[in-house]
Coordinates of C-alpha atoms in Angstrom, one line a residue:
M1 CA -50.2 -40.1 108.6
N2 CA -51.3 -36.8 110.3
R3 CA -48.3 -35.3 112.6
R4 CA -49.2 -32.2 114.5
T5 CA -46.5 -29.2 114.8
V6 CA -46.3 -28.5 118.4
I7 CA -45.5 -25.6 120.7
R8 CA -44.3 -26.4 123.8
S9 CA -46.1 -25.7 127.0
A10 CA -44.9 -25.4 130.3
T11 CA -45.6 -29.0 131.3
G12 CA -43.5 -32.1 130.0
V13 CA -45.0 -35.7 130.1
A14 CA -41.7 -38.0 129.7
A15 CA -39.7 -39.1 132.1
L16 CA -36.0 -37.7 132.9
A17 CA -33.3 -39.9 130.3
T18 CA -30.9 -41.8 131.5
F19 CA -28.0 -39.2 130.7
G20 CA -30.3 -36.5 131.2
V21 CA -30.9 -32.8 131.1
A22 CA -31.6 -30.7 133.7
E23 CA -34.7 -29.6 134.9
G24 CA -36.2 -26.3 133.4
T25 CA -39.9 -24.8 133.1
A26 CA -40.3 -26.4 129.7
G27 CA -40.7 -29.8 130.6
T28 CA -39.2 -33.0 131.2
A29 CA -36.3 -34.6 129.0
F30 CA -37.3 -35.8 125.7
A31 CA -41.0 -34.5 125.5
A32 CA -43.2 -31.6 125.3
T33 CA -46.9 -31.3 126.0
S34 CA -48.7 -29.4 123.0
S35 CA -50.5 -26.5 123.6
S36 CA -51.5 -25.9 119.9
S37 CA -51.3 -27.6 116.6
S38 CA -51.4 -27.3 112.9
S39 CA -51.1 -30.4 110.1
S40 CA -47.3 -29.7 108.8
S41 CA -46.8 -32.8 106.8
T42 CA -50.0 -34.1 104.9
S43 CA -48.5 -33.0 102.0
A44 CA -44.9 -33.3 102.7
A45 CA -42.3 -33.1 100.1
Y46 CA -39.9 -35.8 102.3
S47 CA -40.8 -38.8 104.3
L48 CA -39.8 -38.2 108.3
E49 CA -39.4 -42.2 108.5
L50 CA -35.6 -43.7 108.5
D51 CA -36.0 -46.6 105.5
P52 CA -35.1 -50.0 107.5
T53 CA -34.4 -51.7 104.3
A54 CA -31.7 -49.0 102.9
W55 CA -28.8 -49.7 105.1
S56 CA -25.4 -50.2 103.1
Y57 CA -22.6 -52.7 104.6
D58 CA -18.8 -52.2 105.2
A59 CA -18.0 -56.0 105.6
T60 CA -14.3 -55.1 106.3
N61 CA -14.7 -53.0 109.4
D62 CA -18.3 -54.4 110.2
V63 CA -20.1 -51.2 109.7
Y64 CA -23.9 -50.5 108.2
Y65 CA -24.5 -46.9 106.9
Q66 CA -27.2 -44.7 105.5
I67 CA -25.9 -41.4 103.5
G68 CA -28.1 -38.3 102.8
K69 CA -31.3 -39.0 104.6
V70 CA -33.2 -35.7 104.3
Y71 CA -34.3 -35.3 108.2
V72 CA -37.1 -32.7 107.5
A73 CA -40.5 -32.8 106.2
N74 CA -40.3 -29.3 104.2
P75 CA -36.5 -28.5 103.5
A76 CA -35.1 -25.0 103.0
A77 CA -32.2 -26.8 101.3
T78 CA -31.8 -30.4 100.8
D79 CA -27.8 -30.2 99.9
Y80 CA -27.4 -29.3 103.6
E81 CA -30.7 -30.9 105.5
N82 CA -29.7 -34.4 105.3
L83 CA -27.8 -36.5 107.4
S84 CA -25.8 -40.0 107.4
I85 CA -25.9 -42.5 110.3
Y86 CA -22.9 -44.5 111.2
V87 CA -23.7 -47.9 113.4
P88 CA -21.3 -51.1 114.7
G89 CA -22.2 -53.6 112.9
A90 CA -23.2 -55.7 116.3
Y91 CA -26.3 -53.6 116.8
L92 CA -27.9 -54.3 113.6
T93 CA -29.3 -58.0 112.6
A94 CA -29.6 -57.5 108.5
T95 CA -30.4 -59.5 105.8
A96 CA -29.5 -58.7 102.1
N97 CA -31.9 -57.7 99.6
S98 CA -32.4 -58.7 96.2
D99 CA -30.6 -55.7 94.7
G100 CA -26.9 -57.0 95.9
T101 CA -26.0 -53.9 97.4
T102 CA -28.6 -53.1 100.2
Y103 CA -29.4 -54.5 103.3
T104 CA -32.5 -54.6 105.6
A105 CA -32.3 -54.9 109.3
K106 CA -33.8 -54.2 113.1
A107 CA -31.9 -53.4 115.9
D108 CA -30.1 -55.6 117.9
P109 CA -30.4 -54.6 121.5
K110 CA -28.1 -57.2 122.8
G111 CA -25.4 -56.7 120.3
T112 CA -22.0 -55.4 122.0
V113 CA -19.2 -53.1 121.1
G114 CA -16.9 -52.6 123.9
A115 CA -18.8 -50.8 126.9
Y116 CA -21.8 -50.5 125.4
S117 CA -24.9 -52.6 123.4
G118 CA -27.4 -51.8 120.9
R119 CA -29.7 -50.5 123.7
T120 CA -27.3 -48.1 125.4
A121 CA -24.8 -46.8 122.6
P122 CA -24.9 -42.9 122.9
I123 CA -25.2 -41.3 119.8
V124 CA -22.7 -38.6 119.2
I125 CA -23.1 -35.6 116.6
P126 CA -20.2 -33.5 115.1
V127 CA -20.6 -29.8 115.0
N128 CA -17.8 -28.7 112.7
T129 CA -19.0 -25.0 111.5
P130 CA -15.9 -22.6 112.0
G131 CA -17.1 -19.1 112.1
Y132 CA -20.3 -20.4 112.5
A133 CA -20.3 -21.8 108.4
Q134 CA -22.6 -24.4 107.2
Q135 CA -21.5 -28.0 107.6
A136 CA -21.2 -29.7 104.7
P137 CA -22.8 -33.6 104.8
A138 CA -21.3 -36.6 103.8
T139 CA -22.2 -37.5 100.1
S140 CA -19.9 -40.8 100.1
Y141 CA -18.9 -43.3 102.6
S142 CA -15.6 -43.4 104.6
Y143 CA -14.8 -45.2 107.5
T144 CA -11.2 -43.3 108.0
S145 CA -13.6 -40.2 109.5
V146 CA -15.6 -42.1 111.9
S147 CA -13.2 -45.5 113.0
A148 CA -12.4 -44.1 116.2
Y149 CA -16.0 -43.3 117.3
L150 CA -17.2 -47.0 116.2
E151 CA -14.7 -48.8 117.0
A152 CA -15.0 -47.4 121.0
G153 CA -18.8 -48.6 120.4
L154 CA -20.4 -45.0 119.2
V155 CA -23.2 -44.4 117.0
Y156 CA -21.8 -41.6 114.8
V157 CA -24.5 -39.3 112.9
W158 CA -23.3 -36.5 110.7
P159 CA -25.8 -33.8 109.8
G160 CA -25.5 -31.2 107.1
L161 CA -26.3 -28.1 108.8
R162 CA -26.7 -24.5 106.7
G163 CA -24.6 -21.6 107.9
R164 CA -23.6 -17.9 107.0
D165 CA -21.4 -18.9 103.9
S166 CA -24.6 -21.2 102.2
S167 CA -26.9 -18.5 101.9
T168 CA -28.2 -17.9 97.8
S169 CA -29.8 -15.5 96.3
T170 CA -33.3 -16.7 97.2
R171 CA -32.7 -17.9 100.8
S172 CA -30.7 -16.6 104.2
D173 CA -28.9 -19.2 106.3
A174 CA -27.9 -17.3 108.4
A175 CA -28.7 -17.4 112.3
P176 CA -30.9 -19.2 113.9
W177 CA -30.8 -21.8 110.8
G178 CA -27.8 -23.5 111.9
V179 CA -28.7 -24.6 115.2
T180 CA -32.5 -25.2 113.8
D181 CA -30.9 -27.4 111.8
L182 CA -29.3 -29.4 114.2
K183 CA -32.2 -29.3 116.5
A184 CA -34.3 -30.9 113.4
A185 CA -31.7 -33.5 113.1
V186 CA -31.9 -34.7 116.6
R187 CA -35.6 -34.4 116.3
F188 CA -35.4 -37.0 113.4
L189 CA -33.5 -39.5 115.2
R190 CA -36.0 -39.4 118.0
Y191 CA -38.6 -39.9 115.8
N192 CA -37.0 -42.9 114.4
R193 CA -35.8 -44.3 117.7
S194 CA -37.6 -48.0 117.3
V195 CA -35.7 -48.5 114.3
L196 CA -32.4 -46.7 114.9
P197 CA -29.8 -48.5 117.2
G198 CA -28.2 -46.6 120.0
S199 CA -29.8 -44.6 122.6
T200 CA -31.5 -41.4 121.7
D201 CA -32.0 -40.5 125.3
D202 CA -28.0 -40.1 125.0
I203 CA -27.3 -37.8 122.4
V204 CA -24.2 -35.8 122.7
L205 CA -22.7 -32.8 120.6
F206 CA -19.2 -32.2 119.8
G207 CA -17.2 -29.3 118.1
M208 CA -14.5 -26.6 118.1
S209 CA -14.5 -22.9 117.8
G210 CA -18.0 -21.5 115.8
G211 CA -18.7 -25.5 116.2
G212 CA -18.1 -25.2 119.9
A213 CA -20.3 -22.0 120.2
Q214 CA -23.6 -23.5 118.5
D215 CA -23.3 -27.0 120.1
T216 CA -23.3 -24.7 123.3
V217 CA -26.3 -23.1 121.9
A218 CA -28.2 -26.0 121.8
G219 CA -27.2 -27.7 124.6
A220 CA -28.7 -24.6 126.7
S221 CA -31.6 -24.2 124.5
G222 CA -33.5 -27.1 124.3
D223 CA -37.1 -27.1 123.4
S224 CA -36.5 -23.3 123.9
P225 CA -39.5 -22.0 122.1
L226 CA -37.6 -19.3 120.5
F227 CA -37.1 -22.3 117.9
D228 CA -40.4 -23.6 117.3
P229 CA -41.4 -21.4 114.4
Y230 CA -38.3 -22.2 112.5
L231 CA -38.9 -25.7 112.9
R232 CA -42.3 -25.6 111.8
T233 CA -41.1 -24.0 109.1
I234 CA -38.8 -26.8 107.7
G235 CA -41.2 -29.4 109.0
A236 CA -39.1 -31.0 111.5
A237 CA -40.4 -33.6 113.6
M238 CA -42.5 -32.1 116.4
E239 CA -44.5 -35.3 117.2
D240 CA -43.7 -39.0 116.8
A241 CA -46.3 -41.8 114.6
Q242 CA -48.1 -41.5 117.6
G243 CA -48.7 -38.0 118.5
R244 CA -46.7 -38.0 121.3
P245 CA -44.3 -34.5 121.7
L246 CA -40.7 -35.1 120.4
S247 CA -37.9 -32.9 122.2
D248 CA -34.3 -31.6 120.9
A249 CA -32.5 -31.2 124.2
V250 CA -29.4 -33.5 124.3
A251 CA -27.6 -35.3 127.1
G252 CA -24.2 -33.6 126.6
V253 CA -21.6 -31.4 124.9
M254 CA -18.5 -30.9 124.1
A255 CA -17.0 -27.6 123.0
W256 CA -13.2 -26.7 122.2
C257 CA -12.6 -22.6 122.1
P258 CA -16.6 -21.7 121.5
I259 CA -17.1 -18.6 120.4
T260 CA -19.9 -17.6 121.8
D261 CA -22.0 -14.8 124.1
L262 CA -22.2 -12.8 120.6
A263 CA -24.2 -10.1 122.5
E264 CA -21.6 -9.0 124.7
A265 CA -18.2 -10.2 123.1
N266 CA -17.2 -6.6 121.6
L267 CA -17.0 -5.6 124.9
S268 CA -15.3 -8.6 126.9
Y269 CA -12.9 -8.2 124.1
E270 CA -11.9 -4.7 124.9
W271 CA -11.9 -5.3 128.8
N272 CA -9.8 -8.7 128.6
M273 CA -7.2 -7.5 126.1
G274 CA -7.8 -3.9 124.2
Q275 CA -7.2 -2.2 126.8
F276 CA -3.9 -3.2 127.2
A277 CA -3.4 -2.4 123.3
S278 CA -2.1 0.8 121.5
T279 CA -1.7 -0.2 118.1
S280 CA -3.7 -0.6 114.4
T281 CA -7.4 0.4 115.9
R282 CA -6.5 1.4 119.4
A283 CA -3.5 3.7 118.7
S284 CA -4.0 7.1 120.4
G285 CA -5.9 9.5 118.4
T286 CA -8.1 7.4 116.4
W287 CA -11.8 7.2 117.1
T288 CA -11.7 3.3 117.6
S289 CA -8.9 4.0 120.6
A290 CA -11.7 5.8 122.4
Y291 CA -14.5 3.2 121.3
S292 CA -12.2 0.7 122.3
A293 CA -11.9 2.5 126.1
D294 CA -15.6 2.8 126.1
L295 CA -16.7 -0.8 125.3
A296 CA -14.4 -2.0 127.9
K297 CA -16.1 0.7 130.6
A298 CA -19.4 -0.9 129.7
W299 CA -18.3 -4.5 130.3
P300 CA -18.2 -4.6 133.8
K301 CA -21.9 -3.2 134.2
Y302 CA -22.9 -5.7 131.9
L303 CA -20.9 -8.8 134.2
N304 CA -22.2 -7.4 137.1
R305 CA -25.9 -7.5 136.2
L306 CA -25.6 -11.2 135.4
G307 CA -24.9 -12.2 139.3
L308 CA -22.3 -15.0 138.7
R309 CA -20.9 -17.0 141.6
D310 CA -18.1 -19.1 142.0
E311 CA -18.6 -22.6 143.5
H312 CA -18.6 -21.6 147.1
G313 CA -21.5 -19.4 146.3
K314 CA -19.8 -16.0 146.3
R315 CA -21.1 -13.4 144.4
L316 CA -18.4 -12.4 141.5
E317 CA -18.3 -8.6 140.5
L318 CA -15.8 -6.2 139.2
T319 CA -15.0 -2.9 140.9
E320 CA -13.2 0.2 139.9
S321 CA -9.1 0.2 140.2
S322 CA -6.7 2.8 140.2
N323 CA -5.1 1.1 137.0
G324 CA -6.5 0.1 134.2
T325 CA -10.5 -0.5 133.5
Y326 CA -12.3 -2.3 136.5
L327 CA -9.1 -4.7 137.5
S328 CA -10.2 -5.6 140.7
G329 CA -13.1 -7.2 143.0
S330 CA -14.1 -11.2 143.4
Y331 CA -14.5 -11.7 139.6
Y332 CA -11.3 -10.4 138.7
D333 CA -9.4 -12.3 141.6
H334 CA -11.7 -15.5 140.2
L335 CA -10.0 -14.8 136.5
I336 CA -6.5 -14.6 138.1
G337 CA -7.2 -17.9 139.9
V338 CA -8.2 -19.7 136.4
I339 CA -4.9 -18.3 134.8
I340 CA -2.7 -19.3 137.8
T341 CA -4.6 -22.7 137.8
S342 CA -3.7 -23.1 133.9
L343 CA -0.1 -22.5 134.3
N344 CA 0.2 -24.9 137.4
H345 CA -1.6 -27.7 135.4
F346 CA 0.8 -27.0 132.4
L347 CA 4.0 -27.1 134.6
S348 CA 2.4 -30.3 136.6
D349 CA 1.7 -32.1 133.3
N350 CA 4.8 -31.6 131.3
T351 CA 8.9 -32.2 131.6
F352 CA 11.3 -29.9 130.7
P353 CA 12.9 -29.5 127.8
Y354 CA 9.8 -28.5 126.5
T355 CA 8.9 -27.5 122.8
I356 CA 6.2 -24.9 122.5
T357 CA 4.7 -24.3 118.9
T358 CA 2.9 -21.2 118.4
Q359 CA -0.4 -21.6 116.5
G360 CA 0.5 -20.3 112.6
G361 CA -3.1 -19.9 111.7
P362 CA -6.6 -21.1 112.1
P363 CA -7.5 -24.6 112.5
G364 CA -7.1 -26.2 109.3
S365 CA -5.1 -23.8 107.3
G366 CA -2.1 -25.3 106.7
Q367 CA 0.0 -22.0 108.2
T368 CA 3.0 -23.3 110.2
G369 CA 3.6 -21.6 113.7
T370 CA 7.0 -21.5 115.1
S371 CA 8.8 -24.0 117.7
T372 CA 10.4 -22.9 120.7
T373 CA 12.4 -25.3 122.9
Y374 CA 13.0 -24.4 126.7
E375 CA 15.3 -26.4 128.4
T376 CA 14.3 -25.8 131.8
V377 CA 11.1 -24.4 134.0
A378 CA 13.3 -21.1 135.0
D379 CA 14.3 -20.8 131.5
Y380 CA 10.3 -20.8 130.4
I381 CA 9.5 -18.4 133.3
A382 CA 12.1 -15.8 132.4
H383 CA 10.5 -16.0 128.8
L384 CA 7.6 -15.5 130.3
N385 CA 8.6 -12.2 132.3
T386 CA 10.9 -11.0 129.2
A387 CA 8.6 -7.5 129.1
S388 CA 7.6 -7.3 132.7
T389 CA 7.7 -9.8 135.7
W390 CA 4.1 -10.7 136.3
V391 CA 5.2 -14.4 137.0
T392 CA 6.4 -15.5 140.1
Y393 CA 8.0 -19.5 140.3
D394 CA 8.5 -21.6 143.6
A395 CA 11.0 -24.3 142.6
T396 CA 10.3 -26.2 145.6
T397 CA 6.7 -26.8 144.7
N398 CA 7.0 -26.4 140.8
T399 CA 3.9 -23.9 141.4
A400 CA 3.6 -20.1 140.0
T401 CA 1.7 -17.5 140.5
V402 CA 0.6 -14.3 138.4
S403 CA 0.6 -10.8 139.7
G404 CA -2.1 -9.3 137.4
L405 CA -4.1 -9.5 133.8
D406 CA -2.0 -6.9 131.8
G407 CA 1.0 -8.8 132.3
F408 CA -0.8 -11.9 131.2
V409 CA -2.2 -10.5 128.3
N410 CA 0.9 -8.8 127.3
S411 CA 2.7 -11.8 127.1
Q412 CA 0.6 -14.4 126.0
K413 CA -3.0 -13.3 125.0
T414 CA -2.3 -10.5 122.8
A415 CA -5.1 -8.7 120.6
N416 CA -5.5 -10.0 117.2
K417 CA -8.9 -8.5 116.1
P418 CA -9.8 -4.7 115.9
V419 CA -11.9 -2.8 117.6
G420 CA -15.5 -4.4 117.2
A421 CA -13.9 -7.7 117.3
F422 CA -17.2 -9.5 116.4
D423 CA -19.9 -7.0 115.3
G424 CA -17.8 -4.7 113.4
Y425 CA -18.4 -0.9 113.2
S426 CA -18.7 -1.5 109.4
R427 CA -20.3 -4.7 109.4
G428 CA -16.6 -6.0 108.4
Q429 CA -16.4 -8.8 111.0
G430 CA -17.5 -12.4 110.0
E431 CA -20.0 -12.3 112.9
N432 CA -21.8 -9.7 111.0
S433 CA -22.5 -12.6 108.1
V434 CA -23.7 -14.8 110.9
F435 CA -27.0 -12.6 111.4
A436 CA -27.2 -11.3 108.0
M437 CA -30.7 -10.4 106.2
G438 CA -29.7 -12.0 102.7
L439 CA -27.0 -12.8 100.5
D440 CA -23.9 -10.3 100.7
A441 CA -26.0 -8.4 103.9
P442 CA -23.9 -8.6 106.8
S443 CA -26.0 -7.0 109.8
H444 CA -25.1 -5.5 113.1
F445 CA -26.4 -7.9 115.9
A446 CA -25.4 -6.5 119.1
P447 CA -27.5 -4.2 121.3
L448 CA -24.9 -3.3 123.9
T449 CA -22.4 -2.3 120.9
R450 CA -24.7 0.0 119.8
D451 CA -25.6 1.4 123.2
V452 CA -21.9 2.3 123.3
I453 CA -22.1 3.9 119.8
K454 CA -25.4 5.9 120.9
A455 CA -23.8 7.2 124.4
N456 CA -20.7 8.6 123.0
E457 CA -21.3 9.2 119.3
T458 CA -20.9 13.1 119.6
T459 CA -17.2 12.6 120.7
Y460 CA -16.5 10.1 118.4
A461 CA -18.0 12.8 115.5
T462 CA -14.5 15.2 116.6
Y463 CA -12.2 12.6 115.1
S464 CA -11.0 12.9 111.9
D465 CA -11.6 8.9 111.2
W466 CA -15.0 8.9 112.3
D467 CA -17.4 7.7 109.4
S468 CA -21.3 8.9 110.1
A469 CA -22.1 5.5 108.8
Y470 CA -20.7 4.1 111.7
G471 CA -23.0 5.7 114.2
S472 CA -26.0 4.3 116.0
A473 CA -28.6 4.8 113.3
A474 CA -27.1 1.9 111.2
Y475 CA -27.8 -0.2 114.2
D476 CA -31.2 0.2 114.9
S477 CA -32.3 -0.1 111.1
D478 CA -31.0 -3.4 111.2
F479 CA -32.2 -4.5 114.7
A480 CA -35.5 -3.5 112.9
K481 CA -35.3 -6.0 110.0
K482 CA -37.2 -9.6 109.9
D483 CA -36.3 -12.0 108.7
S484 CA -37.8 -14.7 106.2
V485 CA -40.2 -16.0 109.7
G486 CA -41.1 -12.4 110.7
K487 CA -38.4 -12.6 113.7
D488 CA -36.3 -9.6 114.3
M489 CA -32.8 -9.3 115.9
A490 CA -33.4 -9.4 119.1
W491 CA -35.6 -12.9 118.8
R492 CA -32.8 -14.1 116.7
G493 CA -29.9 -12.7 119.0
D494 CA -31.1 -14.5 122.1
A495 CA -31.7 -17.8 120.2
Y496 CA -28.0 -17.9 119.7
N497 CA -26.9 -16.5 123.3
P498 CA -26.4 -19.6 125.7
L499 CA -26.5 -17.1 128.5
Y500 CA -30.1 -16.0 127.4
F501 CA -31.3 -19.6 129.0
L502 CA -28.7 -19.9 131.8
S503 CA -28.6 -16.8 133.3
P504 CA -31.3 -14.9 135.5
A505 CA -30.5 -11.8 133.8
F506 CA -32.4 -12.9 130.6
D507 CA -36.1 -13.7 130.0
G508 CA -35.6 -17.3 128.7
Y509 CA -33.9 -18.4 132.5
R510 CA -35.3 -22.3 132.8
R511 CA -37.6 -21.6 129.8
S512 CA -35.3 -24.8 127.7
R513 CA -34.0 -27.9 128.8
V514 CA -30.4 -27.8 129.3
A515 CA -27.5 -30.5 128.8
R516 CA -26.8 -32.3 132.4
H517 CA -23.0 -33.3 131.2
W518 CA -20.8 -30.7 129.7
R519 CA -17.0 -30.7 128.7
I520 CA -15.2 -27.1 127.9
R521 CA -11.7 -26.6 126.9
T522 CA -10.1 -23.8 125.7
G523 CA -6.6 -22.4 124.7
I524 CA -5.3 -19.8 126.9
M525 CA -3.4 -18.1 124.3
Q526 CA -6.1 -17.5 121.8
G527 CA -6.8 -13.8 120.6
D528 CA -9.9 -14.8 119.1
T529 CA -12.2 -14.4 122.0
A530 CA -11.7 -13.2 125.9
N531 CA -10.9 -15.4 128.9
T532 CA -14.5 -14.6 130.4
T533 CA -16.6 -16.3 127.3
E534 CA -15.8 -19.8 128.5
I535 CA -15.4 -19.0 132.2
N536 CA -18.9 -17.6 132.2
I537 CA -20.7 -20.4 130.6
Q538 CA -18.8 -22.4 133.1
L539 CA -20.3 -20.3 136.1
A540 CA -23.6 -19.9 134.9
L541 CA -23.8 -23.9 134.0
L542 CA -22.4 -24.0 138.0
N543 CA -24.7 -21.4 139.1
Y544 CA -28.0 -23.1 137.1
G545 CA -27.6 -26.6 138.9
I546 CA -25.5 -28.5 136.6
R547 CA -23.3 -30.7 138.5
D548 CA -21.3 -32.3 135.9
V549 CA -19.2 -29.4 134.2
D550 CA -15.7 -30.4 133.2
F551 CA -13.5 -27.3 132.8
A552 CA -10.5 -26.5 131.6
T553 CA -8.4 -23.3 130.0
V554 CA -4.8 -25.2 128.6
W555 CA -1.9 -23.2 128.8
A556 CA 0.5 -22.9 125.9
Q557 CA -2.8 -23.8 123.7
A558 CA -4.1 -21.1 121.0
H559 CA -7.2 -21.3 118.9
T560 CA -7.3 -25.4 119.2
M561 CA -8.8 -28.4 120.2
A562 CA -7.2 -27.8 123.3
E563 CA -6.4 -30.6 125.9
R564 CA -4.2 -30.4 129.1
T565 CA -2.8 -34.2 127.9
G566 CA -3.4 -36.9 125.1
D567 CA -5.3 -36.1 121.8
S568 CA -9.1 -34.3 121.5
T569 CA -10.6 -37.5 120.1
T570 CA -9.6 -40.0 122.6
N571 CA -10.1 -37.9 125.6
F572 CA -13.6 -37.0 124.1
I573 CA -14.6 -40.6 123.9
S574 CA -13.1 -41.5 127.3
W575 CA -15.4 -38.5 128.5
V576 CA -18.5 -39.8 127.1
E577 CA -17.8 -43.3 128.3
S578 CA -17.2 -41.6 131.9
V579 CA -20.5 -40.1 132.1
V580 CA -23.0 -42.0 130.5
K581 CA -24.8 -44.7 132.5
K582 CA -24.4 -47.9 130.4

């Protein structure tokens, strides 16, 4: 059967999905119009069809599943580019095969579990890629890992995804391959929608940290032409069996602590936190201390170009201030408002005595933190004001106000990364490997950082700890290199920047299909990224016209699956049910 590879044009041909993605110039929700085509699967190594005779069955828990289905026709890495599907038993009608172990099944749209049927059940996809690492696919069946989702009536799809740590001597899996694989998996599900239970209109991604970042990128970049050459290379499903274009746009995104907006992250980190630090790479007399100050000064110029507005339509900008670096203006006031809201939610959500446990290390590291119990709210406020008085508490209303960013940062959000927190001056940060040009070849990726280095390189060279290898020429050299698909760093960086698709400051604005439903949670204490990261995603989504953005910055939480109350899995499942149209 011939299937054509399609480059999307600006006109769509299908109706908006029930769960929905936002309007854009790229067409409607889950279709795209062909402007050119080429044969890509006549001699494909793998079939894109899901085999309805290959289901396995867990009779104890009434679950049908398939493990290890390759989801592209020409995979670069079969050990990663395969997925597993887990379906509540009510959604399939099956008969046992003669082998005694597998089943032939067809979808039963009338079967029900909880609030859903075999026709309406949303499909949820985990993106567990810390630091933009790879996501290993399932190699065997385990009910425990998927039980909460299936018992709620959801269809669970677990794709393997390549990432910064899965490259080999002959293959680079660096950006944008992780999100490309995720998009290919979504397309595979739509290719097989006639035999797959659940609603392929209602696909929801969820992830934390680098996983939250990649599902944010995927949610903002639905059907973006930036990914087309990558999708074609691996034989992703671009059309269904009848020649109708397919889409990789998703309906919803759940992102905890998304480490994203990497293009400007060096700058925002120094503005938000670095300017208040004076140790290690920010110690006086080092070139990196001067570098920190220059990065902090450069970020407000970038921020003001974004043209962000609050929910009332007010333009949010930073202006110069007498103390600190641009600690004034409507954007600064908005940030302080987010901090105050977070603290007051904490005071209203919790009772005292209250025990706060600091995070001992990255999620999953096994490192334990320290726990401190505060007997009263007054005790806790006194703790916050230990170094300086920056919180004022009103016991009558049980509310607090915050005087400024410096007191908050020094108390709750100290920088734990060196200057050049994301694009390291010696290419030593984890994110440099996200954009590596090959095995053990980390690369610079941030033009805004290069611009700061280039503008101040003569001054930096006067410091004894400066090395000419840190200069702008190293950035320019990395930016000029092209990957296996022939794309340079500018193309790849844009593909991994959600604001490229959400902000009118960038060429990708309204050239993608943006998910309509978003839930974003972040721990306010994390030193892994600036407060501005999640705030700007939220604002850009609202400014884009996305009405359903459930956003919260959670007090007393760090880099974790932060929730104001309850647990993250239960809250996510409840959120999906609250926004999907059954």
